[in-house]
Coordinates of C-alpha atoms in Angstrom, one line a residue:
Chain A
M85 CA 1.4 -3.4 47.0
K86 CA -1.2 -1.1 48.6
T87 CA -3.0 1.2 46.6
S88 CA -1.6 3.9 48.8
D89 CA 2.2 3.5 47.1
L90 CA 0.7 4.3 43.8
S91 CA 0.9 8.0 42.2
L92 CA -1.8 10.0 41.2
V93 CA -1.1 10.9 37.6
A94 CA -4.1 12.8 36.7
G95 CA -7.3 14.0 38.4
G96 CA -10.5 12.0 40.0
G97 CA -8.2 9.3 41.1
L98 CA -6.1 7.9 38.1
L99 CA -2.7 6.3 38.5
D100 CA 0.4 5.5 37.0
R101 CA 0.4 3.4 34.5
R102 CA 3.9 2.2 34.6
D103 CA 3.3 1.8 38.6
F104 CA 3.1 -2.0 38.5
L105 CA 5.3 -2.3 35.9
K106 CA 8.1 -0.5 38.0
R107 CA 7.0 -2.7 41.0
A108 CA 7.7 -6.0 38.7
L109 CA 10.9 -4.4 37.3
R110 CA 12.2 -4.0 41.1
Y111 CA 10.5 -7.9 41.9
G112 CA 12.6 -8.9 39.0
A113 CA 16.0 -7.4 40.3
V114 CA 15.9 -8.8 43.2
A115 CA 15.5 -12.1 42.2
A116 CA 18.2 -11.8 40.1
T117 CA 20.3 -11.0 42.6
A118 CA 19.4 -13.9 44.7
A119 CA 19.7 -16.0 42.4
S120 CA 23.2 -15.4 40.8
A121 CA 24.2 -15.0 44.6
A122 CA 22.7 -18.5 45.1
P123 CA 25.0 -20.9 43.4
S124 CA 22.1 -22.5 42.1
R125 CA 18.3 -22.6 42.4
S126 CA 18.1 -26.3 43.6
H127 CA 21.3 -25.9 45.8
A128 CA 19.6 -22.7 47.1
S129 CA 16.5 -24.6 48.0
E130 CA 18.2 -27.2 49.9
R131 CA 19.2 -24.6 52.3
A132 CA 17.3 -22.4 54.1
P133 CA 14.3 -20.7 52.8
S134 CA 15.1 -17.6 51.1
A135 CA 13.2 -14.2 51.5
S136 CA 10.9 -14.1 48.5
L137 CA 12.3 -16.9 46.0
T138 CA 10.5 -20.2 48.1
P139 CA 7.2 -19.3 49.2
A140 CA 7.0 -20.3 52.9
L141 CA 4.7 -23.5 53.4
P142 CA 1.8 -23.1 56.0
Q143 CA 3.0 -24.1 59.5
Q144 CA 1.5 -26.9 60.8
G145 CA 2.0 -26.2 64.5
G146 CA -0.1 -28.1 66.2
Q147 CA -1.7 -31.8 65.7
R148 CA -5.0 -31.3 63.0
E149 CA -7.9 -33.6 63.9
A150 CA -9.0 -34.0 61.1
A151 CA -5.9 -35.4 58.9
T152 CA -4.6 -37.5 61.7
S153 CA -7.4 -39.2 62.9
G154 CA -7.7 -42.9 62.0
A155 CA -10.7 -43.0 60.9
A156 CA -11.5 -39.4 59.4
T157 CA -10.2 -38.9 55.4
I158 CA -9.0 -36.0 54.2
A159 CA -12.3 -35.9 52.2
D160 CA -14.2 -34.3 55.0
S161 CA -12.6 -30.6 55.1
M162 CA -12.6 -30.6 51.0
A163 CA -15.1 -29.2 48.5
P164 CA -17.0 -32.2 46.6
W165 CA -15.4 -31.6 43.7
M166 CA -12.0 -32.3 44.9
T167 CA -13.2 -35.9 46.4
S168 CA -15.8 -37.2 43.4
L169 CA -14.3 -38.0 40.2
G170 CA -14.6 -35.5 37.7
G171 CA -17.4 -35.8 34.8
A172 CA -16.8 -36.9 31.0
D173 CA -15.7 -33.8 28.5
V174 CA -17.1 -33.3 25.2
A175 CA -16.2 -33.1 21.7
Y176 CA -16.8 -29.6 21.2
G177 CA -16.3 -27.6 23.9
S178 CA -18.5 -25.2 25.6
P179 CA -17.8 -22.4 27.8
S180 CA -18.8 -23.0 31.8
A181 CA -22.2 -23.1 32.6
H182 CA -21.4 -20.4 35.2
E183 CA -21.0 -18.0 32.5
R184 CA -24.2 -18.9 30.6
E185 CA -25.3 -15.0 31.4
V186 CA -22.5 -14.0 28.8
Q187 CA -24.4 -14.1 25.6
R188 CA -24.7 -12.0 22.5
S189 CA -28.1 -9.7 22.8
R190 CA -30.2 -8.7 20.6
K191 CA -30.9 -5.1 19.9
F192 CA -33.3 -3.6 21.3
D193 CA -34.6 -1.4 18.8
A194 CA -34.7 -3.5 15.9
P195 CA -37.4 -4.1 13.4
Q196 CA -39.5 -6.6 14.7
T197 CA -39.5 -8.0 11.4
A198 CA -37.6 -11.6 11.0
G199 CA -34.9 -11.5 9.4
M200 CA -32.9 -8.6 10.2
T201 CA -31.2 -9.4 12.8
M202 CA -28.6 -7.6 15.4
W203 CA -26.8 -9.3 17.7
H204 CA -24.5 -7.4 19.9
T205 CA -21.2 -8.6 21.7
P206 CA -21.1 -8.6 25.0
L207 CA -17.6 -6.4 25.2
A208 CA -17.6 -5.9 29.2
A209 CA -17.5 -9.3 30.1
L210 CA -14.6 -10.5 27.7
Q211 CA -10.7 -9.5 28.1
G212 CA -7.4 -9.8 25.3
I213 CA -8.4 -8.3 22.1
I214 CA -9.8 -11.7 20.5
T215 CA -13.7 -12.0 20.3
P216 CA -14.8 -15.7 20.9
S217 CA -16.3 -16.7 17.3
G218 CA -19.9 -17.2 19.1
L219 CA -19.9 -14.0 20.5
H220 CA -18.9 -12.5 17.5
Y221 CA -21.4 -9.4 16.5
A222 CA -23.5 -10.1 13.6
V223 CA -26.1 -8.0 11.5
S224 CA -27.9 -10.0 9.1
H225 CA -30.3 -8.3 6.6
N226 CA -32.4 -11.4 5.5
G227 CA -31.6 -14.3 8.0
L228 CA -29.0 -16.9 7.8
P229 CA -29.3 -19.1 4.7
D230 CA -29.2 -23.0 4.9
L231 CA -26.3 -23.6 2.8
D232 CA -25.0 -26.5 1.0
P233 CA -21.0 -26.0 1.1
T234 CA -20.6 -28.5 -2.4
R235 CA -23.1 -26.5 -4.1
H236 CA -22.1 -23.2 -2.6
E237 CA -19.6 -21.2 -5.8
L238 CA -18.0 -18.1 -6.1
L239 CA -17.9 -16.7 -9.3
I240 CA -16.2 -13.7 -10.8
H241 CA -17.1 -11.5 -14.0
G242 CA -17.4 -8.8 -15.6
L243 CA -14.6 -6.8 -16.6
V244 CA -12.3 -9.6 -16.8
R245 CA -10.2 -11.7 -19.7
T246 CA -11.9 -15.0 -18.1
P247 CA -15.0 -15.4 -16.1
M248 CA -14.5 -17.6 -13.5
R249 CA -16.1 -20.3 -10.7
F250 CA -14.3 -21.4 -7.9
S251 CA -16.1 -24.5 -5.6
V252 CA -15.5 -24.0 -1.8
E253 CA -13.5 -27.3 -1.9
R254 CA -10.8 -25.9 -4.6
L255 CA -10.3 -22.3 -2.8
L256 CA -9.5 -24.4 0.5
R257 CA -6.3 -25.5 -1.4
Y258 CA -5.3 -22.1 -2.1
P259 CA -2.3 -20.2 -0.2
M260 CA -3.8 -18.3 2.7
V261 CA -3.1 -15.5 5.2
S262 CA -4.1 -14.8 8.5
R263 CA -5.0 -11.4 10.2
I264 CA -6.1 -10.1 13.1
R265 CA -8.7 -7.5 12.6
F266 CA -11.8 -6.0 13.6
L267 CA -14.7 -5.6 12.8
E268 CA -17.7 -3.1 13.2
C269 CA -21.3 -2.2 11.7
A270 CA -21.5 1.2 10.1
G271 CA -24.1 1.9 13.1
N272 CA -22.3 0.9 15.9
T273 CA -23.4 3.7 18.7
A274 CA -25.8 5.1 16.8
Y275 CA -27.7 5.4 19.4
N276 CA -25.7 8.2 21.3
A277 CA -25.4 10.1 17.7
V278 CA -28.9 10.6 17.2
S279 CA -30.9 10.5 20.8
P280 CA -31.2 14.2 21.9
F281 CA -31.4 13.2 25.7
V282 CA -29.1 10.4 27.0
E283 CA -30.5 7.1 27.4
D284 CA -29.3 4.1 30.0
H285 CA -27.9 1.5 27.7
S286 CA -25.6 -0.6 28.4
C287 CA -21.8 -0.8 26.9
Q288 CA -23.5 -4.0 24.7
E289 CA -26.6 -2.2 23.8
L290 CA -24.5 0.8 22.6
F291 CA -21.0 -0.4 21.6
G292 CA -22.0 -4.4 20.8
Q293 CA -21.6 -3.9 17.1
V294 CA -17.8 -4.2 17.1
S295 CA -15.9 -7.1 17.4
C296 CA -12.4 -8.7 16.7
S297 CA -11.2 -12.3 15.2
D298 CA -8.3 -13.9 13.4
W299 CA -9.6 -14.4 10.4
T300 CA -7.9 -16.3 7.2
G301 CA -8.8 -16.5 3.8
V302 CA -6.9 -16.2 0.1
P303 CA -6.2 -12.5 -0.4
L304 CA -8.5 -12.0 -3.4
S305 CA -6.3 -10.6 -5.7
Y306 CA -4.6 -13.9 -6.1
L307 CA -8.1 -15.0 -7.5
L308 CA -8.6 -11.3 -9.4
E309 CA -5.3 -12.0 -11.2
E310 CA -6.4 -15.5 -12.2
A311 CA -9.2 -14.1 -13.8
G312 CA -7.3 -11.2 -15.2
I313 CA -8.6 -7.6 -14.9
K314 CA -9.6 -6.2 -17.8
D315 CA -8.8 -2.3 -18.0
G316 CA -11.2 0.1 -17.3
A317 CA -12.0 -1.6 -14.2
A318 CA -12.7 0.1 -11.4
W319 CA -15.1 -0.9 -9.2
I320 CA -16.3 -4.7 -8.0
I321 CA -19.8 -5.5 -7.3
A322 CA -19.8 -8.3 -4.1
E323 CA -23.1 -10.3 -3.9
G324 CA -24.2 -12.7 -1.2
A325 CA -26.2 -16.0 -1.3
D326 CA -28.2 -14.9 1.1
G327 CA -31.9 -14.8 0.2
G328 CA -31.7 -11.1 -0.2
S329 CA -29.0 -11.3 -2.3
L330 CA -27.3 -8.7 -0.3
T331 CA -24.9 -6.1 -2.6
R332 CA -22.1 -3.7 -2.0
S333 CA -19.6 -2.0 -4.2
L334 CA -16.1 -1.3 -3.5
P335 CA -13.3 0.1 -5.4
L336 CA -11.1 -2.3 -7.0
E337 CA -8.3 -0.4 -5.9
A338 CA -8.6 -0.9 -2.1
V339 CA -10.0 -4.5 -2.9
M340 CA -6.7 -5.7 -4.7
K341 CA -4.6 -4.0 -1.5
D342 CA -6.4 -5.7 1.3
A343 CA -9.4 -7.6 0.9
M344 CA -9.8 -11.4 1.8
L345 CA -11.9 -13.7 1.2
A346 CA -12.6 -15.1 4.4
L347 CA -12.9 -19.1 5.2
Y348 CA -11.8 -19.5 8.7
Q349 CA -12.4 -17.2 12.0
N350 CA -10.1 -18.1 14.8
G351 CA -9.1 -20.7 13.8
E352 CA -12.5 -23.1 12.8
R353 CA -14.1 -22.7 9.6
L354 CA -16.8 -19.6 9.3
R355 CA -19.7 -19.7 11.8
P356 CA -23.1 -19.6 9.9
S357 CA -24.2 -16.0 11.0
Q358 CA -20.2 -15.1 9.8
G359 CA -21.0 -16.1 5.8
Y360 CA -20.4 -19.7 6.2
P361 CA -18.6 -21.0 3.9
M362 CA -17.2 -17.8 3.1
R363 CA -16.9 -14.3 3.3
L364 CA -15.3 -10.6 2.0
F365 CA -13.3 -9.2 4.4
M366 CA -12.2 -5.8 4.2
P367 CA -10.0 -4.9 7.1
G368 CA -11.2 -1.3 9.0
W369 CA -14.3 -0.6 6.8
E370 CA -18.0 -1.0 7.6
G371 CA -18.9 -4.3 8.4
N372 CA -22.1 -4.2 5.8
L373 CA -20.0 -4.7 2.4
N374 CA -18.0 -7.2 3.8
V375 CA -20.3 -9.8 2.1
K376 CA -20.9 -12.9 4.2
W377 CA -21.9 -16.3 1.9
L378 CA -19.8 -14.5 -0.8
H379 CA -20.8 -15.8 -3.9
R380 CA -20.6 -13.3 -7.0
L381 CA -17.6 -10.8 -7.6
E382 CA -18.9 -8.6 -10.3
L383 CA -15.8 -6.1 -12.2
T384 CA -17.1 -2.8 -13.6
A385 CA -16.5 0.6 -14.4
N386 CA -19.0 2.3 -11.6
P387 CA -20.7 1.2 -8.9
A388 CA -24.2 -0.5 -8.9
Y389 CA -26.1 2.2 -6.2
T390 CA -27.1 -1.0 -4.3
K391 CA -30.2 -0.7 -2.2
D392 CA -27.4 -0.6 1.2
E393 CA -25.2 1.9 -0.6
S394 CA -28.2 4.0 -2.1
G395 CA -29.8 4.4 1.7
L396 CA -29.1 3.1 5.1
Y397 CA -25.2 2.8 4.6
T398 CA -25.0 6.8 3.7
Q399 CA -24.4 10.0 6.1
V400 CA -26.3 13.1 5.7
L401 CA -24.1 15.9 6.4
A402 CA -25.1 19.0 8.4
D403 CA -25.7 21.0 5.1
G404 CA -28.1 18.5 3.7
R405 CA -26.2 16.6 1.7
I406 CA -26.1 12.7 1.1
Q407 CA -22.5 11.5 1.8
R408 CA -22.0 7.8 0.0
F409 CA -19.0 5.5 0.2
A410 CA -17.6 6.2 3.5
F411 CA -16.2 3.1 4.0
T412 CA -13.4 3.6 6.9
M413 CA -14.2 3.1 10.5
E414 CA -12.7 5.6 12.1
V415 CA -10.3 5.8 15.4
K416 CA -12.7 4.8 18.7
S417 CA -12.4 3.6 21.9
V418 CA -14.1 2.7 24.8
I419 CA -13.8 1.4 28.6
T420 CA -15.2 -2.0 28.9
R421 CA -14.5 -2.2 32.8
P422 CA -16.4 -0.3 34.5
S423 CA -19.0 0.3 31.9
A424 CA -22.8 1.1 31.5
G425 CA -24.6 -1.9 33.0
M426 CA -22.4 -2.5 35.5
V427 CA -22.2 -1.9 39.6
L428 CA -19.1 -1.4 41.2
P429 CA -18.4 -3.6 44.2
E430 CA -17.1 -1.7 46.7
P431 CA -18.3 1.6 47.2
K432 CA -14.7 3.3 46.8
G433 CA -11.2 2.4 46.8
F434 CA -9.2 0.2 43.8
Y435 CA -10.3 -0.5 40.4
E436 CA -8.6 -1.3 37.0
I437 CA -10.0 0.8 34.2
S438 CA -9.6 -1.1 31.2
G439 CA -11.0 -1.2 27.7
L440 CA -11.0 -1.4 23.9
A441 CA -9.5 1.1 20.8
W442 CA -9.2 0.7 17.2
S443 CA -8.9 2.7 14.5
G444 CA -9.9 1.2 10.4
H445 CA -7.0 3.5 9.3
G446 CA -4.4 1.6 11.3
R447 CA -2.7 1.4 14.8
I448 CA -4.0 2.9 17.9
A449 CA -0.5 5.1 18.9
K450 CA -2.2 6.1 22.5
V451 CA -5.2 6.0 24.4
E452 CA -6.0 8.7 27.3
V453 CA -8.5 8.4 30.3
S454 CA -10.2 10.6 31.9
A455 CA -11.4 9.9 35.3
D456 CA -12.9 13.7 36.0
G457 CA -15.5 14.3 33.2
G458 CA -12.5 15.4 31.1
E459 CA -11.0 17.8 33.3
S460 CA -7.7 16.0 33.4
W461 CA -6.1 13.0 30.8
A462 CA -3.8 10.2 31.7
E463 CA -2.5 8.1 29.5
A464 CA -3.3 4.7 29.3
A465 CA -1.0 1.1 28.9
L466 CA -1.9 -0.3 26.2
Q467 CA -1.4 -4.3 25.8
E468 CA 0.5 -5.9 23.1
P469 CA 0.4 -6.7 20.5
V470 CA -0.8 -3.8 19.2
L471 CA -1.6 -4.4 15.4
D472 CA -2.9 -2.6 12.7
R473 CA -6.9 -2.2 12.2
A474 CA -7.2 -4.7 15.3
F475 CA -8.8 -3.6 18.8
T476 CA -5.9 -2.5 21.1
R477 CA -6.5 -3.2 25.0
F478 CA -6.1 -0.5 27.0
S479 CA -5.8 -0.2 31.0
I480 CA -5.1 2.2 33.6
P481 CA -5.3 2.0 37.4
W482 CA -7.8 3.8 39.3
R483 CA -8.5 4.8 42.8
W484 CA -11.6 5.9 43.2
T485 CA -12.6 8.7 45.9
G486 CA -16.1 7.7 45.6
A487 CA -17.7 10.7 44.8
S488 CA -20.2 10.5 41.1
T489 CA -17.7 11.1 38.3
L490 CA -17.0 10.7 34.8
L491 CA -15.2 8.2 33.2
L492 CA -14.1 8.9 29.3
S493 CA -11.4 7.4 26.8
R494 CA -9.7 9.1 23.7
A495 CA -8.0 6.9 21.3
T496 CA -5.1 9.0 18.6
D497 CA -4.2 6.2 16.0
Q498 CA -0.7 6.0 14.4
H499 CA -1.9 9.0 11.7
G500 CA -2.6 11.4 14.5
R501 CA -6.6 11.0 14.0
V502 CA -8.3 11.6 17.2
Q503 CA -11.4 11.0 18.5
P504 CA -14.1 14.0 18.4
T505 CA -16.1 15.3 20.8
R506 CA -20.1 14.1 20.9
K507 CA -20.6 18.1 19.8
Q508 CA -17.6 18.1 17.6
W509 CA -18.6 14.9 15.5
R510 CA -22.5 16.2 15.6
K511 CA -21.6 19.2 14.1
R512 CA -20.7 17.6 11.1
Y513 CA -23.5 15.6 10.2
A514 CA -27.3 16.3 10.0
A515 CA -29.5 15.6 13.3
H516 CA -30.8 12.2 12.2
S517 CA -27.7 10.9 10.6
F518 CA -26.2 7.9 12.6
N519 CA -23.9 6.1 11.1
H520 CA -19.6 5.8 11.7
Y521 CA -20.1 8.0 15.0
N522 CA -16.8 7.8 16.6
A523 CA -17.0 10.1 19.2
I524 CA -15.2 10.1 23.2
Q525 CA -17.7 7.7 24.9
A526 CA -18.7 9.1 28.8
W527 CA -19.4 6.7 31.5
R528 CA -20.8 8.1 34.8
I529 CA -20.2 6.8 38.2
N530 CA -22.8 7.2 40.8
R531 CA -21.8 7.4 44.4
N532 CA -23.9 4.0 44.6
G533 CA -21.4 2.2 42.0
R534 CA -24.0 2.0 39.6
V535 CA -22.5 2.9 36.2
E536 CA -24.4 4.7 33.5
N537 CA -24.2 6.4 29.6
A538 CA -23.5 9.5 29.6
Y539 CA -23.1 12.5 27.1
A540 CA -19.8 14.5 28.3
Chain B
M74 CA 13.1 -11.8 3.9
P75 CA 10.4 -11.9 1.6
T76 CA 7.1 -13.8 2.9
L77 CA 5.5 -16.2 0.8
E78 CA 2.2 -13.8 0.2
K79 CA 4.9 -11.9 -1.3
V80 CA 6.5 -13.9 -3.6
L81 CA 3.0 -15.3 -5.0
A82 CA 2.0 -12.2 -5.4
L83 CA 4.9 -11.2 -7.5
L84 CA 4.5 -14.7 -9.4
L85 CA 1.1 -13.7 -9.9
L86 CA 1.9 -10.1 -11.3
A87 CA 4.6 -12.1 -13.8
W88 CA 2.0 -14.1 -15.0
A89 CA -0.7 -11.5 -15.5
G90 CA 1.6 -9.0 -17.3
A91 CA 4.3 -11.3 -19.4
A92 CA 3.2 -11.6 -23.0
G93 CA 2.0 -14.9 -24.3
A94 CA 1.9 -16.3 -20.7
T95 CA -1.2 -18.2 -20.7
E96 CA -0.6 -20.7 -17.9
P97 CA -1.4 -18.9 -14.5
V98 CA 0.6 -19.5 -11.4
I99 CA -2.1 -21.5 -9.2
G100 CA -5.2 -21.8 -11.1
L101 CA -7.5 -24.0 -9.6
G102 CA -10.4 -21.8 -10.7
E103 CA -12.6 -23.3 -13.9
A104 CA -14.1 -21.2 -16.7
L105 CA -17.5 -19.6 -16.2
T106 CA -20.1 -20.1 -19.1
E107 CA -22.4 -17.7 -20.3
A108 CA -25.6 -20.0 -19.2
D109 CA -24.0 -20.6 -15.6
L110 CA -23.6 -16.6 -15.1
A111 CA -27.0 -15.8 -16.8
R112 CA -29.0 -17.8 -13.6
Y113 CA -27.0 -15.4 -11.4
D114 CA -26.2 -12.3 -13.5
I115 CA -29.0 -10.0 -11.9
T116 CA -27.3 -6.4 -10.9
V117 CA -28.7 -3.6 -12.5
F118 CA -27.0 -0.1 -13.0
P119 CA -27.7 3.1 -12.8
D120 CA -27.5 3.8 -17.0
G121 CA -30.1 0.8 -17.1
R122 CA -27.3 -2.0 -17.9
N123 CA -29.4 -5.6 -17.2
L124 CA -32.4 -4.3 -17.0
P125 CA -34.9 -7.1 -18.5
P126 CA -37.6 -6.9 -20.9
G127 CA -40.9 -6.1 -19.4
R128 CA -43.2 -3.5 -18.3
G129 CA -45.5 -2.5 -15.6
N130 CA -47.7 0.5 -14.6
V131 CA -48.5 2.7 -11.6
T132 CA -52.0 0.7 -11.5
E133 CA -50.6 -2.3 -11.5
G134 CA -48.2 -1.5 -9.3
R135 CA -50.8 -0.3 -6.5
V136 CA -52.6 -3.8 -6.6
I137 CA -49.2 -5.6 -5.7
Y138 CA -48.4 -2.8 -3.1
R139 CA -51.5 -3.5 -1.1
D140 CA -51.1 -7.5 -1.8
R141 CA -47.5 -7.9 -1.4
C142 CA -45.9 -5.0 0.7
A143 CA -48.0 -2.7 2.6
A144 CA -47.6 -5.0 5.8
C145 CA -44.3 -4.3 6.3
H146 CA -44.0 -0.8 4.7
G147 CA -47.8 1.0 5.5
E148 CA -50.6 1.7 3.4
S149 CA -49.0 4.9 2.4
G150 CA -45.1 3.6 2.5
I151 CA -44.2 5.9 5.8
E152 CA -45.8 3.5 8.6
G153 CA -43.6 0.9 9.0
P154 CA -41.9 -1.0 10.5
A155 CA -39.8 -1.6 7.4
T156 CA -38.1 1.0 6.0
R157 CA -39.8 3.9 5.2
L158 CA -41.0 4.5 1.3
A159 CA -42.1 8.0 0.6
G160 CA -41.2 11.2 2.1
S161 CA -39.7 14.7 0.8
D162 CA -36.8 14.7 3.5
G163 CA -37.5 11.6 5.1
L164 CA -37.5 12.8 8.6
F165 CA -40.8 13.1 10.4
G166 CA -41.7 16.9 11.3
W167 CA -39.6 19.1 14.2
D168 CA -43.2 19.6 15.6
D169 CA -44.1 16.1 15.5
P170 CA -44.8 15.9 19.5
L171 CA -44.4 12.3 18.8
R172 CA -40.9 12.7 16.8
I173 CA -38.7 11.1 19.8
I174 CA -40.9 8.0 20.3
R175 CA -41.7 7.4 16.3
I176 CA -37.7 7.1 15.9
K177 CA -36.8 5.3 18.8
K178 CA -39.8 2.5 18.0
Y179 CA -38.9 2.5 14.3
P180 CA -35.5 4.2 14.0
L181 CA -35.6 2.8 9.9
L182 CA -38.1 5.7 9.3
I183 CA -36.4 8.7 9.6
W184 CA -35.5 8.9 6.1
S185 CA -37.2 7.3 3.0
M186 CA -36.2 5.2 0.2
G187 CA -37.4 8.4 -2.2
A188 CA -35.3 10.8 -0.7
R189 CA -32.2 9.6 0.1
W190 CA -31.7 7.1 -3.0
P191 CA -30.1 8.4 -5.8
Y192 CA -31.1 6.1 -8.8
A193 CA -34.3 4.8 -9.5
T194 CA -33.0 1.7 -11.4
S195 CA -31.7 0.3 -8.0
I196 CA -35.4 0.3 -6.8
F197 CA -35.7 -2.4 -9.4
D198 CA -32.7 -3.9 -8.5
Y199 CA -33.8 -4.6 -5.0
V200 CA -37.3 -5.5 -5.3
R201 CA -36.1 -8.0 -7.4
R202 CA -33.6 -9.2 -5.5
A203 CA -34.7 -9.5 -2.1
M204 CA -38.4 -8.6 -1.7
P205 CA -41.1 -9.5 -0.4
H206 CA -38.9 -10.2 2.5
T207 CA -40.2 -13.2 3.2
A208 CA -40.1 -14.2 -0.1
P209 CA -37.3 -12.9 -2.6
K210 CA -37.0 -13.4 -5.9
S211 CA -40.9 -14.3 -6.0
L212 CA -42.3 -11.5 -8.1
S213 CA -41.7 -11.8 -12.2
N214 CA -40.0 -8.7 -14.0
D215 CA -43.4 -7.1 -14.7
Q216 CA -44.2 -7.3 -11.4
V217 CA -41.1 -5.6 -10.3
Y218 CA -41.7 -3.1 -13.0
A219 CA -45.4 -2.2 -11.6
I220 CA -44.5 -2.1 -8.0
T221 CA -40.9 0.3 -8.7
A222 CA -43.5 2.7 -11.1
Y223 CA -45.9 2.4 -7.9
L224 CA -43.0 3.6 -5.4
L225 CA -42.2 6.3 -7.9
Y226 CA -45.4 7.5 -7.9
M227 CA -45.6 7.6 -4.1
N228 CA -42.7 10.1 -4.3
G229 CA -44.4 12.2 -7.1
L230 CA -41.6 11.7 -9.4
I231 CA -44.1 10.2 -12.3
E232 CA -47.6 10.9 -13.6
E233 CA -49.8 8.0 -12.5
S234 CA -50.2 7.3 -16.2
A235 CA -46.6 6.3 -16.6
V236 CA -45.4 2.9 -17.5
M237 CA -41.7 1.7 -16.4
D238 CA -39.7 -0.4 -18.6
Q239 CA -35.5 -0.5 -20.2
Q240 CA -36.1 2.7 -21.4
A241 CA -38.3 4.7 -19.2
L242 CA -36.8 4.0 -15.8
P243 CA -33.3 4.6 -16.3
K244 CA -34.6 8.3 -17.3
V245 CA -36.3 9.0 -13.7
K246 CA -34.4 11.8 -11.9
M247 CA -34.4 11.4 -8.1
P248 CA -34.0 14.2 -5.8
A249 CA -30.9 12.4 -3.9
L250 CA -28.9 13.0 -7.0
D251 CA -27.9 16.2 -6.4
R252 CA -27.6 15.9 -3.0
S253 CA -25.6 13.5 -3.2
V254 CA -21.5 13.8 -2.8
S255 CA -19.0 10.9 -2.6
A256 CA -16.6 9.9 -0.4
W257 CA -14.3 7.5 -2.3
P258 CA -11.4 8.7 -3.0

């Protein structure tokens, strides 16, 4: 199909997301008609090749020298990997050596004090909604503990009838559930929240503290019920077994409803940087409280006001008040292709705009895209599955005119929450507050094809 | 059709609610003894609960700070590169011409512990469990009380002669408490 067959739905060259679908349906209808007209497919193929069902073979009109001369082999005209025995496979596979540049990147402005590391997901290099485990973002405050799973235990105590301990071996025998859920650091995209002037950083640098995996584990409610919750318990203090014993306080009511003791990620046991052998997982809530290397849960009447809920993971509101315990990550989206750090290979023409949307409150209802800096918007197609508190992949066809422009995406979740503009977001918070930033992101497309970070 | 998860939840609920029922449905957890727990039960709460015996003063704290903390947090607690510890509101002045460069270099320095944390007990809790960064849990309770005293003194919240212990620490009022608002529920 030619780009000119597609219909414009908004300014800047945005095309109707349904055109491809319609085309596919038309093709399907033609195919179905052809199939029903013929007695059977095999019968049909014995006859003269019909228009669309049977791909035409290349016509071997003239006798080709290489294939027919007695001394030649067919290998002479083929790529070397097609004419030699392949190499051995390995016990645990890795990405192709040709994809070596697809790596997590270390946050560029992290303090250079060893243990606090921030590794960002290369969102722009990935498709679909699942982040490969080795590329899942990770923020660790005290390095990765070298933990012995045969000695590691989960302790549950405080306002419970029977203080309990659970070995990893025993936890693995509990009934488990699987959930595809995103995880995002409270500080993701912080740079655009606070930087007064737009800085040219890549999509990975700006947005790479969010990922999405299939998490499997034991609903925490099973273990808490087993210990027996006492009256008056309203909070749960979760602590990790890392050197710094990272600790967060969570409301018990939400934990009983949603929390998982995650043991597996994308089918395999957790990676060390995700908290092996187990972590707390609270879908839709800021990454920091999904305590890795989880080893202790204390039920209490009140929060502990740990280091992170006292300082780094709080927001300063515009009036100077300090907001604590804002757990949920808000509705947000980013166009991953094209995005900052890329160069469009052709000066104009067809591109698919593709990106990710997510909301800590529920499912994504719609994503709108603008290719003219927000003058006009068109609704993008949402790729199935559209899941609760998971990445949703959106896309929309685009015919770039070659002019400099701004690409924007604006997500709305099932509860009608819409991403604010950067200006609206900044009005709520003090100038130096950077957590839970979810404003509409803009990418500038330059005439030379270079894509860069922009404020809309 | 009820899922396995729902069935189990109901069973657990029934077990938890049934009078006299003591056998848990799954019951693979093992009893945690007081002695086992005592080794790990380190969280200190704003009302002072779980603060250990011991004491420390500003003078002792100043010596330990210079030896164990200043390399990362700076001589006066504001230079970084690690989290800023002292300061009235944690912000570099708006008239500081290098403000943006400083924030860019050390983003954790745009606010301070002293200005942002609502309870003094959290300082004891965090220093004891996580500091110094390269040797966490290596300080004695007395040393942690002393460092806590020095950090509070740095922020102008206690007198130089003050001694911090189980009774005194929870009584220190942090300026951020009155500015705090909870987003939950």
